[in-house]
PDB file of C-alpha atoms in Angstrom:
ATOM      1  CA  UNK L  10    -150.186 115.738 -47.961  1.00 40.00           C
ATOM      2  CA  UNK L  11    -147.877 118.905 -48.201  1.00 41.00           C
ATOM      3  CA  UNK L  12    -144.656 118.026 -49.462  1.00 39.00           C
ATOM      4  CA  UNK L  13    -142.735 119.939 -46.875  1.00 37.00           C
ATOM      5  CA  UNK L  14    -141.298 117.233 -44.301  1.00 33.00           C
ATOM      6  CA  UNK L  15    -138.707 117.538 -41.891  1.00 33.00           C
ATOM      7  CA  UNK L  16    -137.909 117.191 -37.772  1.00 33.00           C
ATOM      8  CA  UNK L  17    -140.191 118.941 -35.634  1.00 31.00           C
ATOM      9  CA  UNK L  18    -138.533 122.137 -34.009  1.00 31.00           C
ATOM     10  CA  UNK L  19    -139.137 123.398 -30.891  1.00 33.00           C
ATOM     11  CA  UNK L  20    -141.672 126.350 -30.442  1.00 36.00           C
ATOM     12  CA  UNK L  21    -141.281 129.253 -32.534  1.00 37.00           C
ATOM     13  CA  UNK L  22    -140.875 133.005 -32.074  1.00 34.00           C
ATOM     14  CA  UNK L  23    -140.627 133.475 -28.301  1.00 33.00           C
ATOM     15  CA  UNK L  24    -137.204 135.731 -27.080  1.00 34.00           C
ATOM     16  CA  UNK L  25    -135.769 138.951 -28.482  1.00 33.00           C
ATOM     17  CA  UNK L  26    -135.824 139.355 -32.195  1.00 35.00           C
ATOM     18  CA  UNK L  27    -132.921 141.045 -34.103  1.00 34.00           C
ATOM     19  CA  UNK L  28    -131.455 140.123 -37.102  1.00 39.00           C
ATOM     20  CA  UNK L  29    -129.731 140.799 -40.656  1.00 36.00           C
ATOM     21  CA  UNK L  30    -131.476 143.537 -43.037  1.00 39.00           C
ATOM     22  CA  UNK L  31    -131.316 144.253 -46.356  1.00 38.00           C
ATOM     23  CA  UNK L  32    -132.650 146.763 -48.732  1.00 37.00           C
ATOM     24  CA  UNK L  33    -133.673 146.369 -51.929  1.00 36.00           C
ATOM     25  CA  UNK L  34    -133.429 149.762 -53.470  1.00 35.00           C
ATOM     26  CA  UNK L  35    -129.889 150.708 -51.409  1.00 35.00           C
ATOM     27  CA  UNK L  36    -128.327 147.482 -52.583  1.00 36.00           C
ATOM     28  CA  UNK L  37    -128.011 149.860 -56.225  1.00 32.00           C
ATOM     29  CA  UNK L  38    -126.837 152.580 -54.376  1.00 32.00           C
ATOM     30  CA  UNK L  39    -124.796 151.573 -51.492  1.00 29.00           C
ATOM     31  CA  UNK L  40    -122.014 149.286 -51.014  1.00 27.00           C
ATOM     32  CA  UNK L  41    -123.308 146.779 -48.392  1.00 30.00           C
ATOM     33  CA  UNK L  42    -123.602 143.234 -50.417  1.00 34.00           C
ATOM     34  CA  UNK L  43    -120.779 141.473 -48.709  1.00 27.00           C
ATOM     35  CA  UNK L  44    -121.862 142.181 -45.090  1.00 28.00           C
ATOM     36  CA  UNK L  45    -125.292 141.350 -46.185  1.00 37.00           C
ATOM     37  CA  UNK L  46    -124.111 137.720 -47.817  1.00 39.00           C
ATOM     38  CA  UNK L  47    -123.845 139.683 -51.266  1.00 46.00           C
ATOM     39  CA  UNK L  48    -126.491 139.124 -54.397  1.00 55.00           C
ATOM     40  CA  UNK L  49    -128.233 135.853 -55.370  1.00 59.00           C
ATOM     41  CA  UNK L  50    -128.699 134.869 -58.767  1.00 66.00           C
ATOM     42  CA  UNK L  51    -130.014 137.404 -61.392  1.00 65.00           C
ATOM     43  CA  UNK L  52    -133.129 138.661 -59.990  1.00 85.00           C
ATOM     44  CA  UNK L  53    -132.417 137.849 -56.746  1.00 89.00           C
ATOM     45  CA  UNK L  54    -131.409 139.544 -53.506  1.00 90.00           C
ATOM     46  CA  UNK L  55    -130.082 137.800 -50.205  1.00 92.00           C
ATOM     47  CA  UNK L  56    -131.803 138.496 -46.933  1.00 94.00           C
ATOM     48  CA  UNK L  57    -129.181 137.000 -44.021  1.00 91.00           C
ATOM     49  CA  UNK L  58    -127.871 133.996 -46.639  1.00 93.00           C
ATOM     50  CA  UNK L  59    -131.468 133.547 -48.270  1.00 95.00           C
ATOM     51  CA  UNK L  60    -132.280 134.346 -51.729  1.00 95.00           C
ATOM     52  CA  UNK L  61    -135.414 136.479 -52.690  1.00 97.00           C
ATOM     53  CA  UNK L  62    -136.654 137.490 -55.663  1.00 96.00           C
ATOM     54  CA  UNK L  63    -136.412 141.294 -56.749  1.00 95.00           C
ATOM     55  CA  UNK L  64    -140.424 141.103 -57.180  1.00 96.00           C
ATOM     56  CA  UNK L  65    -142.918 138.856 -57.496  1.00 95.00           C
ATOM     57  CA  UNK L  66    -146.251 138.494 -58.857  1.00 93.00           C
ATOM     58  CA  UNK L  67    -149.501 137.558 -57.405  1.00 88.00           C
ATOM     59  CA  UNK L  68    -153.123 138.225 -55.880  1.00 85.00           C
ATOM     60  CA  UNK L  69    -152.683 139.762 -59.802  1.00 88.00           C
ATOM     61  CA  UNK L  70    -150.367 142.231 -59.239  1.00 92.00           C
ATOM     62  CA  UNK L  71    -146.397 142.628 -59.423  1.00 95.00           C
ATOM     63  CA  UNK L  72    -145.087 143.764 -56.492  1.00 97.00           C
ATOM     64  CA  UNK L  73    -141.505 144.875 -55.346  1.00 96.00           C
ATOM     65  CA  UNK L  74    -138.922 143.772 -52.649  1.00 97.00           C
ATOM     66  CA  UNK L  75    -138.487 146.534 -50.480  1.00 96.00           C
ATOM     67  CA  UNK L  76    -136.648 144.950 -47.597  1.00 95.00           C
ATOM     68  CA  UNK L  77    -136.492 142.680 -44.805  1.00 96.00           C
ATOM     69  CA  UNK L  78    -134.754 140.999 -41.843  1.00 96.00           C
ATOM     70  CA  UNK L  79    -134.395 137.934 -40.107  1.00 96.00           C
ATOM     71  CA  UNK L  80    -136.756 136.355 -37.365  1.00 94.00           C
ATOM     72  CA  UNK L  81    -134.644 135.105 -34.723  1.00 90.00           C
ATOM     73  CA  UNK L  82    -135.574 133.054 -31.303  1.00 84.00           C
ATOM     74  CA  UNK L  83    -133.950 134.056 -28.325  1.00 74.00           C
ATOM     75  CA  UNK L  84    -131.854 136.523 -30.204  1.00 76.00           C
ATOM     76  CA  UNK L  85    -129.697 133.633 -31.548  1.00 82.00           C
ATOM     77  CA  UNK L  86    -131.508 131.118 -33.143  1.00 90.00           C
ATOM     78  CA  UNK L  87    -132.746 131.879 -36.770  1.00 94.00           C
ATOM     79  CA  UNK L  88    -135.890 130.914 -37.638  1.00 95.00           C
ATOM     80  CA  UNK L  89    -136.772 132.477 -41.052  1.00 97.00           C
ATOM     81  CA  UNK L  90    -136.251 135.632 -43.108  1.00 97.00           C
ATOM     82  CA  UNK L  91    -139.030 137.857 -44.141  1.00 98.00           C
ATOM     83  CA  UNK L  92    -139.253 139.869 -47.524  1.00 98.00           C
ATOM     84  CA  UNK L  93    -141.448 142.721 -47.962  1.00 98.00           C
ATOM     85  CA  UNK L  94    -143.397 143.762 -50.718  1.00 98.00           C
ATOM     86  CA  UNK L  95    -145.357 146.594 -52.224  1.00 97.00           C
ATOM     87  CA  UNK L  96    -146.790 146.783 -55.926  1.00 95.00           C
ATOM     88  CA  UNK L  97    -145.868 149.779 -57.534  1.00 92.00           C
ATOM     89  CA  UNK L  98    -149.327 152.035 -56.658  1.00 92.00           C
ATOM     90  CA  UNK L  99    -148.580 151.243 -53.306  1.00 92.00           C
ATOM     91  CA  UNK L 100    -145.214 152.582 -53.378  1.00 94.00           C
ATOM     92  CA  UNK L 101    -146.188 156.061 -55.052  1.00 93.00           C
ATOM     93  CA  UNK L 102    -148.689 156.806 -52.701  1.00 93.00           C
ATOM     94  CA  UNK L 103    -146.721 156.455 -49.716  1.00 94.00           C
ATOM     95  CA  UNK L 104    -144.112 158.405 -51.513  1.00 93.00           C
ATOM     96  CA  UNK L 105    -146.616 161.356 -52.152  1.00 94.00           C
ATOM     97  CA  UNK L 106    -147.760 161.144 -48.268  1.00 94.00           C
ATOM     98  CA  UNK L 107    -143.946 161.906 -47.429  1.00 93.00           C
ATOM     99  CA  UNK L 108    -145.049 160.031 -44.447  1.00 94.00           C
ATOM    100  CA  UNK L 109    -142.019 159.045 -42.656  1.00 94.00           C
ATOM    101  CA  UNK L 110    -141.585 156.497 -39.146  1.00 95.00           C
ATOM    102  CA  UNK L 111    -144.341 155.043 -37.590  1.00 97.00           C
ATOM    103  CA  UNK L 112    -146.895 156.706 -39.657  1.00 97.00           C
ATOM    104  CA  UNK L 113    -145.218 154.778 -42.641  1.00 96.00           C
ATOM    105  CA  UNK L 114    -145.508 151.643 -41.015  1.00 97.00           C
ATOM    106  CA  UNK L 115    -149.213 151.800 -40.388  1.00 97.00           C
ATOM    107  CA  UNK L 116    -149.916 153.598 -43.719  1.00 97.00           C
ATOM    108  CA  UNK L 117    -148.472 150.498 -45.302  1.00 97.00           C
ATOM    109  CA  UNK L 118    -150.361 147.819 -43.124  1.00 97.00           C
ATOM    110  CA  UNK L 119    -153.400 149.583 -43.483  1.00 96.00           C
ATOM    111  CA  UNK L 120    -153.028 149.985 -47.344  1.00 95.00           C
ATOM    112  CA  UNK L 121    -155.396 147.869 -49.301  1.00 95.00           C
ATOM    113  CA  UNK L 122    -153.143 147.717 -52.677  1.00 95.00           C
ATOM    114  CA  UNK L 123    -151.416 144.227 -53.094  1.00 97.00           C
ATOM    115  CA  UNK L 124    -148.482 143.809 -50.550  1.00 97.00           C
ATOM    116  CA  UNK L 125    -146.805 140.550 -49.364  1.00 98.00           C
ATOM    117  CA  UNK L 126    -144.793 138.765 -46.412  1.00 98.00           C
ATOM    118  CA  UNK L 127    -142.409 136.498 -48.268  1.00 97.00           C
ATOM    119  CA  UNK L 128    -141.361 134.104 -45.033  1.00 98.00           C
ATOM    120  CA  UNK L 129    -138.092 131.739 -45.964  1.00 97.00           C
ATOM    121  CA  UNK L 130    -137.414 129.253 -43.912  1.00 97.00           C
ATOM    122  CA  UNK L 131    -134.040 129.092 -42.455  1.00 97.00           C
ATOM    123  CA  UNK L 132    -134.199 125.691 -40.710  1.00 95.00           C
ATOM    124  CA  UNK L 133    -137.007 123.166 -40.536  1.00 96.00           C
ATOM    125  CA  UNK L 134    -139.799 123.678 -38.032  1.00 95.00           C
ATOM    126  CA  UNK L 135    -143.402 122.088 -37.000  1.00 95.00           C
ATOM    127  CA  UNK L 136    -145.890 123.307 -38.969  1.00 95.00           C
ATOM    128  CA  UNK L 137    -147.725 123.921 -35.511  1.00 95.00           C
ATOM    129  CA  UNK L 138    -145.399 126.083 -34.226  1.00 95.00           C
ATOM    130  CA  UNK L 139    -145.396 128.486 -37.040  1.00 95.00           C
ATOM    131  CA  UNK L 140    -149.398 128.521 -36.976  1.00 96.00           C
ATOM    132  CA  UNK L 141    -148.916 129.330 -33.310  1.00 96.00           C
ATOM    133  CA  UNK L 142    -147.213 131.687 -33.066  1.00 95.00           C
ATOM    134  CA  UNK L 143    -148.584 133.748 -35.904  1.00 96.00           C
ATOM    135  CA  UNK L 144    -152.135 133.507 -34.774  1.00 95.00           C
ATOM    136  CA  UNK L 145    -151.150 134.489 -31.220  1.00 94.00           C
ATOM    137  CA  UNK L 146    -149.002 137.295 -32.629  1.00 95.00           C
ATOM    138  CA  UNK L 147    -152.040 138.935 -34.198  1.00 96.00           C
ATOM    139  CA  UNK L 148    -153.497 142.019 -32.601  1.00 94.00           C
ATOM    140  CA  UNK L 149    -157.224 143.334 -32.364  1.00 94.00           C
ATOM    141  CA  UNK L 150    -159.155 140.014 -34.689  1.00 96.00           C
ATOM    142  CA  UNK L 151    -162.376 138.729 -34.463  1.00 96.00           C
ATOM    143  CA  UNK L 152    -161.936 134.658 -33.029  1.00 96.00           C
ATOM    144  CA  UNK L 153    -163.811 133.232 -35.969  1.00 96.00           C
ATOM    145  CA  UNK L 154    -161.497 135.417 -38.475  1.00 97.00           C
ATOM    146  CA  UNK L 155    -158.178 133.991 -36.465  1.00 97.00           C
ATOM    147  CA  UNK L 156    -159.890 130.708 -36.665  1.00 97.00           C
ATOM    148  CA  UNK L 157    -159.829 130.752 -40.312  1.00 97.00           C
ATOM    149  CA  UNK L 158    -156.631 132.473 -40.613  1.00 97.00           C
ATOM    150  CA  UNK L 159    -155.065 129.329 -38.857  1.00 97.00           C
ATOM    151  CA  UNK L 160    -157.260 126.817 -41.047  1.00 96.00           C
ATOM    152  CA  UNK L 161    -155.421 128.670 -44.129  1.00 96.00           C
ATOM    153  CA  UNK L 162    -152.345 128.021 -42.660  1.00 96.00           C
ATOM    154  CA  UNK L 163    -152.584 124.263 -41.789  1.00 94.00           C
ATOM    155  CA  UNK L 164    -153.899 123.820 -45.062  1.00 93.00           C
ATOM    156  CA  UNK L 165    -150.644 125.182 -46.447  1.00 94.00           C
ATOM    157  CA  UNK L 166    -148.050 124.168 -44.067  1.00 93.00           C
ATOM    158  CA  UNK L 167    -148.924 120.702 -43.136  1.00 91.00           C
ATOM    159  CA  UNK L 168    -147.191 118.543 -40.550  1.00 92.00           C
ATOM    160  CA  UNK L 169    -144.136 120.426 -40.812  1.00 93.00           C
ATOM    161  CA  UNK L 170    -141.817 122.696 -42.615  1.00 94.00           C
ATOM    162  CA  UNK L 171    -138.585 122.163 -44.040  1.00 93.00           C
ATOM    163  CA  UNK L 172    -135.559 124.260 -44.391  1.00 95.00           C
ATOM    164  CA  UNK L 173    -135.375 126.522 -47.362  1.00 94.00           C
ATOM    165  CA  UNK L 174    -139.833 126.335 -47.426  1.00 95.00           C
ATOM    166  CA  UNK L 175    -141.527 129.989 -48.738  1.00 96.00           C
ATOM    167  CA  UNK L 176    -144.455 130.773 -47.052  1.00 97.00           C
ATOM    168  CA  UNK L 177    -146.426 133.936 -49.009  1.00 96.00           C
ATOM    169  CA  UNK L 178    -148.934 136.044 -47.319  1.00 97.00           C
ATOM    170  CA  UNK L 179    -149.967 138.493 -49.875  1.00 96.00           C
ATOM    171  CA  UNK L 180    -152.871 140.899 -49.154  1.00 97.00           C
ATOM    172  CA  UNK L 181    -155.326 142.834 -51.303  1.00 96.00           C
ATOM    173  CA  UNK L 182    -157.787 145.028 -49.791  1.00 95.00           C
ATOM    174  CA  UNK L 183    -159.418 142.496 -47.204  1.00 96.00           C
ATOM    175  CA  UNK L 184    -158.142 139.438 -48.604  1.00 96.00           C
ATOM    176  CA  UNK L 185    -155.778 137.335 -47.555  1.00 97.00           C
ATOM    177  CA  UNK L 186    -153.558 134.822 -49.785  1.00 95.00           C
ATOM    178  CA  UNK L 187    -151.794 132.423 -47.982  1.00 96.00           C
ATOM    179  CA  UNK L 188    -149.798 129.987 -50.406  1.00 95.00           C
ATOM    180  CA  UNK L 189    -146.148 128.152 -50.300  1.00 91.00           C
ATOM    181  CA  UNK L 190    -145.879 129.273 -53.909  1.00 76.00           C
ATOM    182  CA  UNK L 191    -146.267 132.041 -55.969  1.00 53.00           C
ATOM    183  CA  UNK L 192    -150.259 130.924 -56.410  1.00 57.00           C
ATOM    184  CA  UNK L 193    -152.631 131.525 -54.059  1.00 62.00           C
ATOM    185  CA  UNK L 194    -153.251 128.440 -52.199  1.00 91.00           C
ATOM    186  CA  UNK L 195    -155.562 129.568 -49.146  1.00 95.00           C
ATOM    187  CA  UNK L 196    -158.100 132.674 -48.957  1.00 95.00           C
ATOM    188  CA  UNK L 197    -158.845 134.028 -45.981  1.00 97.00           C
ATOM    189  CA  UNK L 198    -161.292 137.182 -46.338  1.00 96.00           C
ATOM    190  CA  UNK L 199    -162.467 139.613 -43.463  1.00 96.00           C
ATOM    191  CA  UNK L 200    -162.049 143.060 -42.447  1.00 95.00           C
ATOM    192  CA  UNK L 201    -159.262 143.952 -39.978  1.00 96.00           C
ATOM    193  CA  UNK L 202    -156.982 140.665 -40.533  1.00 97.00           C
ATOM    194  CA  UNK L 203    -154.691 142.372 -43.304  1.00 97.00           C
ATOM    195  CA  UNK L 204    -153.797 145.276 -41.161  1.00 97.00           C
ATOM    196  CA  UNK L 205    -152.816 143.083 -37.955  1.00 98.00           C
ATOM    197  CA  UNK L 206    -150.835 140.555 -40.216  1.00 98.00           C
ATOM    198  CA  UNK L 207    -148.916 143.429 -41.186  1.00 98.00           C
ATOM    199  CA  UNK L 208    -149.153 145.017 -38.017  1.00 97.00           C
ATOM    200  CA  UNK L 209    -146.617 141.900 -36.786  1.00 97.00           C
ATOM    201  CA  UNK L 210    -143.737 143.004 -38.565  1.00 98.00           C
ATOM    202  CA  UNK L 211    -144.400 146.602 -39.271  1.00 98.00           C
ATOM    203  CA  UNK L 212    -146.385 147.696 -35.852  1.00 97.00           C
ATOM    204  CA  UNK L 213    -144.911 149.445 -32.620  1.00 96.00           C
ATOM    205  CA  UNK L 214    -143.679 145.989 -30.886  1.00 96.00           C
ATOM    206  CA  UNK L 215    -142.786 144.333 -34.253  1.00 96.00           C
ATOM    207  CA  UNK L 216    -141.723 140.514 -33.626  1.00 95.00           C
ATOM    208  CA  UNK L 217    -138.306 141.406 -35.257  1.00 95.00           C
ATOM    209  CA  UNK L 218    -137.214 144.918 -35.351  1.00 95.00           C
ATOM    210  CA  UNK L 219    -134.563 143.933 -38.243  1.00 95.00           C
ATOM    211  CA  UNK L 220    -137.215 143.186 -40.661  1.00 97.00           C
ATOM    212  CA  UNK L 221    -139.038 146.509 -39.935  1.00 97.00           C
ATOM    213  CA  UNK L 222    -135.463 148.320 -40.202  1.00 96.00           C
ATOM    214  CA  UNK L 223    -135.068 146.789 -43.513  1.00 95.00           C
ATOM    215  CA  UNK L 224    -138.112 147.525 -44.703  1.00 96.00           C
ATOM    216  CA  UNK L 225    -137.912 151.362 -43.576  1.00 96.00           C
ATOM    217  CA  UNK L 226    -134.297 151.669 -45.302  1.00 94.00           C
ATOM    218  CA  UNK L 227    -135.637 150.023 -48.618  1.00 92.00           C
ATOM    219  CA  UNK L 228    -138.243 152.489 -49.114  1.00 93.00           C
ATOM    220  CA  UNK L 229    -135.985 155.296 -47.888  1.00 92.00           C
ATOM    221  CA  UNK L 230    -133.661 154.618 -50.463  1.00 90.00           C
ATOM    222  CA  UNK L 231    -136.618 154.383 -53.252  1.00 83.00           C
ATOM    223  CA  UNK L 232    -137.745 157.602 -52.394  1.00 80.00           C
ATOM    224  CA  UNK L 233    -134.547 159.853 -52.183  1.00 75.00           C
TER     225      UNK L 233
END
């Protein structure tokens, strides 16, 4: 059984989402730690009161926080932060491509170089819920690709999920590693489901604006 166990939440992700940014590569250059919650420990940055780590490594590759925002429900109710990031390849091409705005966003969902969604957990939810709501917040997927995409998930999240829990989504080309550590736990493999995943947080009608804002002033900042 997964170890995470807590009360059963109501359902997820419904209602206006707003929320807390931060930016890894402006927290150097800018004065904005104490409205943000200010640093974690060393190696660590704070996304609305949670720590995440500077970078991370997995699906083989390191990969760097570039920003992120909190998931709220009903534009009140936090849910969970996200962290994004981008292994360093990743980051110089979309620095050449001077690609700025939406074309960004969808240059970075659609790029096939290692890239994660970091999901902390800022109060305990059902395990259901979460699954839920990120299957039905996919766009444009094959039903037996979201059907294993929510396997992967129950596999990893079990009955529920408690406060604090990481969730990792890390892509690589058209594989998906979904894991509630820095390991891969899950695979899920098939074209299309990488770019909609992303697509979630970084597309036109992202689930929380805040975490695309913070992503967008992270990189902004990393390529002045």
């Amino acid at each position: 059984k997964n170890p995470m166990s807590a009360k059963r939440h109501e359902q997820l992700m419904t209602g206006a989402s707003t929320g807390l940014l931060v930016c890894a590569a402006a927290i150097a250059a800018i004065a904005v730690a104490s409205s943000l919650g200010g640093g974690g420990a060393a190696g660590e940055l704070v996304i609305d009161g949670l720590a995440f780590p500077q970078s991370l490594r997995t699906a083989g590759a390191t990969q760097q926080l570039m920003g992120g925002g909190t998931r709220y429900k009903y534009g009140a109710v936090k849910v969970y932060a996200v962290g994004v990031y981008l292994d360093s390849g990743g980051v110089a091409t979309l620095k050449r491509s001077g690609k700025r705005g939406q074309a960004l966003f969808d240059a970075v969902s659609g790029s096939r170089t290692a890239k994660t969604l970091l999901l902390r957990f800022h109060r305990s939810v059902g395990g259901k819920a979460v699954v839920d709501a990120l299957r039905d917040a996919l766009k444009g997927v094959s039903k037996p690709l979201v059907e294993r995409f929510e396997a992967a998930l129950k596999a990893v999240l079990g009955e529920s999920v408690a406060r604090g829990a990481q969730l990792y989504l890390t892509c690589k080309a058209d594989s998906l590693y979904v894991s509630d550590a820095a390991a891969p736990g899950q695979t899920v493999g098939g074209k299309g489901l990488c770019l909609a995943l992303f697509g979630v947080y970084l597309g036109k009608q992202p689930v929380s604006q805040a975490v695309k804002d913070g992503f967008e002033a992270g990189f902004a900042a990393l390529a002045a």
